Short mmCIF file of C-alpha atoms in Angstrom, two decimals:
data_model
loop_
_atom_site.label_atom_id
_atom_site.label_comp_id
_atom_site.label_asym_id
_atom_site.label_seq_id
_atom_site.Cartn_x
_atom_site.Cartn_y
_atom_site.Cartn_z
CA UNK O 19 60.57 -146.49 -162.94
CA UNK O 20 62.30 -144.83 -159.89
CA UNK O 21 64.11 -147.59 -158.46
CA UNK O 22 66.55 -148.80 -161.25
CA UNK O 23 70.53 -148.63 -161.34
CA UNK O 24 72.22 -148.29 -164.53
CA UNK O 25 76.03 -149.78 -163.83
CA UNK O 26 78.38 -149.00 -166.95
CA UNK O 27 81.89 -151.24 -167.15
CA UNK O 28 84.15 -151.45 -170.09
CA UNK O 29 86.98 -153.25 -171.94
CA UNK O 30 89.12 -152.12 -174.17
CA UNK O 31 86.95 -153.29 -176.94
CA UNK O 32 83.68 -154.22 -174.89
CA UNK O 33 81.15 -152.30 -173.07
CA UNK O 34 78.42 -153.41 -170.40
CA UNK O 35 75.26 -151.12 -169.08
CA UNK O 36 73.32 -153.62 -166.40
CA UNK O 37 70.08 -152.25 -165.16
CA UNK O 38 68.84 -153.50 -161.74
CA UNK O 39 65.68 -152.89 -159.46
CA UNK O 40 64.99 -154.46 -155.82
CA UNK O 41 61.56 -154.83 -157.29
CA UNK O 42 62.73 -158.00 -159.35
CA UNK O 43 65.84 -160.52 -159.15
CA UNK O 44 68.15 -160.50 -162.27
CA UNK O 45 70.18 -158.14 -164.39
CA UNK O 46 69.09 -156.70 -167.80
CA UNK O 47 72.06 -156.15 -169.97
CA UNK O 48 72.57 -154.13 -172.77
CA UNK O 49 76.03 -155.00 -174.88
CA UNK O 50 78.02 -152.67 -176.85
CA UNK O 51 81.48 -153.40 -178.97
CA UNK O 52 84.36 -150.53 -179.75
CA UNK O 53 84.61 -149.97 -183.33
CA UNK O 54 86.95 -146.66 -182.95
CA UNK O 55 87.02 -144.40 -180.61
CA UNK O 56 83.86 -142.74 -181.80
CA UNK O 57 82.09 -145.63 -183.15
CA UNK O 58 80.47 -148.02 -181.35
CA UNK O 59 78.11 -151.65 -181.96
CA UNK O 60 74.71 -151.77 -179.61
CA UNK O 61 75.15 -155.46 -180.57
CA UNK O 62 73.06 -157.22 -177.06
CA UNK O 63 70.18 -156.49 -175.12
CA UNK O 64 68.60 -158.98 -172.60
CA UNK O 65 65.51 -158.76 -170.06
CA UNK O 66 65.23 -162.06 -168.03
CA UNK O 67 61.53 -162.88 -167.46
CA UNK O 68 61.82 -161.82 -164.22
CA UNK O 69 62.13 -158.33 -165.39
CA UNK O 70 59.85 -158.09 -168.16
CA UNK O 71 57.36 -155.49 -168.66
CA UNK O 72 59.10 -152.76 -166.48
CA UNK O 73 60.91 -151.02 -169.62
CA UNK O 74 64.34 -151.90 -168.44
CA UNK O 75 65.04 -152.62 -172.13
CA UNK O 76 63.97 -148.77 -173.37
CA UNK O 77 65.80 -147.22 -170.16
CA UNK O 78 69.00 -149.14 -171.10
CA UNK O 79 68.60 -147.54 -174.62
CA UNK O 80 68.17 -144.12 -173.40
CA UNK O 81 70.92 -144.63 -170.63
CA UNK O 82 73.52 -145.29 -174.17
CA UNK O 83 72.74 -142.76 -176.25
CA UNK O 84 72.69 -140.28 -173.43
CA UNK O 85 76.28 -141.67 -172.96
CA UNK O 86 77.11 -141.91 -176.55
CA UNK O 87 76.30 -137.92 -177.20
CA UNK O 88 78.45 -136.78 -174.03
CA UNK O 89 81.42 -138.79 -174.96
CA UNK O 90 81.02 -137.76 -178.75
CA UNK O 91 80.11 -141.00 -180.01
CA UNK O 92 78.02 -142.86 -182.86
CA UNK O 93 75.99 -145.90 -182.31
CA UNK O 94 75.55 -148.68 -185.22
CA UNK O 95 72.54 -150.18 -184.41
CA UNK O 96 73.10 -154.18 -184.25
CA UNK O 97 70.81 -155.17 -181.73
CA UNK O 98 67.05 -155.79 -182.71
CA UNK O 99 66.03 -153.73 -179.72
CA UNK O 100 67.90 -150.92 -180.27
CA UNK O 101 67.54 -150.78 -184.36
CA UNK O 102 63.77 -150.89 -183.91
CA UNK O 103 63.69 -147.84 -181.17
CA UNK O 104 66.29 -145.90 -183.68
CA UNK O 105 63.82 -146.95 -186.76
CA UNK O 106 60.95 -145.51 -184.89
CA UNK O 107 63.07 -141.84 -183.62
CA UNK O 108 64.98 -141.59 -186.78
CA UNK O 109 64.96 -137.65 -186.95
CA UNK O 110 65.42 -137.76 -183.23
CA UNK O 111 68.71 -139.83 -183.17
CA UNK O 112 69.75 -138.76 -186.55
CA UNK O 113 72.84 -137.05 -184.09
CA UNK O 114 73.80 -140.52 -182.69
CA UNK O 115 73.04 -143.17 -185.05
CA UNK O 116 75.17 -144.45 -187.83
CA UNK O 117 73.46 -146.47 -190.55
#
């Protein structure tokens, strides 16, 4: 999908990737909590209806652990979403993912 924009915005102890598209209204969200520095929770990810279907959920994914191997960082897997698609690219993510 061409036309989406990944936004990234963080807390202190919170972090936010939002994935929009003018092809659909809504925001899909993908939540992620500070641990350390180096560690961080995927503990949220949301598609409204409106969005389903386009792999927003999968892009979000890809968009973090992109992130997460620049910055340096490990990824506990929380979120149903993002367990499964580490389950399925174990050897893959093996880099990024703490278990």
């Amino acid at each position: 999908m061409a036309d989406v924009e990944i936004t990234y915005t963080e807390t202190e102890s919170k972090g936010r990737y939002v994935a929009t598209t003018p092809e659909a209204e809504g925001e899909a969200e993908l939540t992620t909590s500070k641990v350390t520095p180096t560690l961080i929770i995927a503990d949220h990810t949301f598609v409204p209806d409106s969005m389903r279907g386009m792999g927003l959920a999968r892009i979000l994914v890809d968009r973090l652990i992109a992130d997460a191997r620049t910055r340096g960082e490990r990824i506990v897997p929380l979120c149903p979403f993002v367990r499964a698609h580490a389950l399925k690219h174990r050897e893959e993510l093996a880099d990024v993912i703490q278990w």
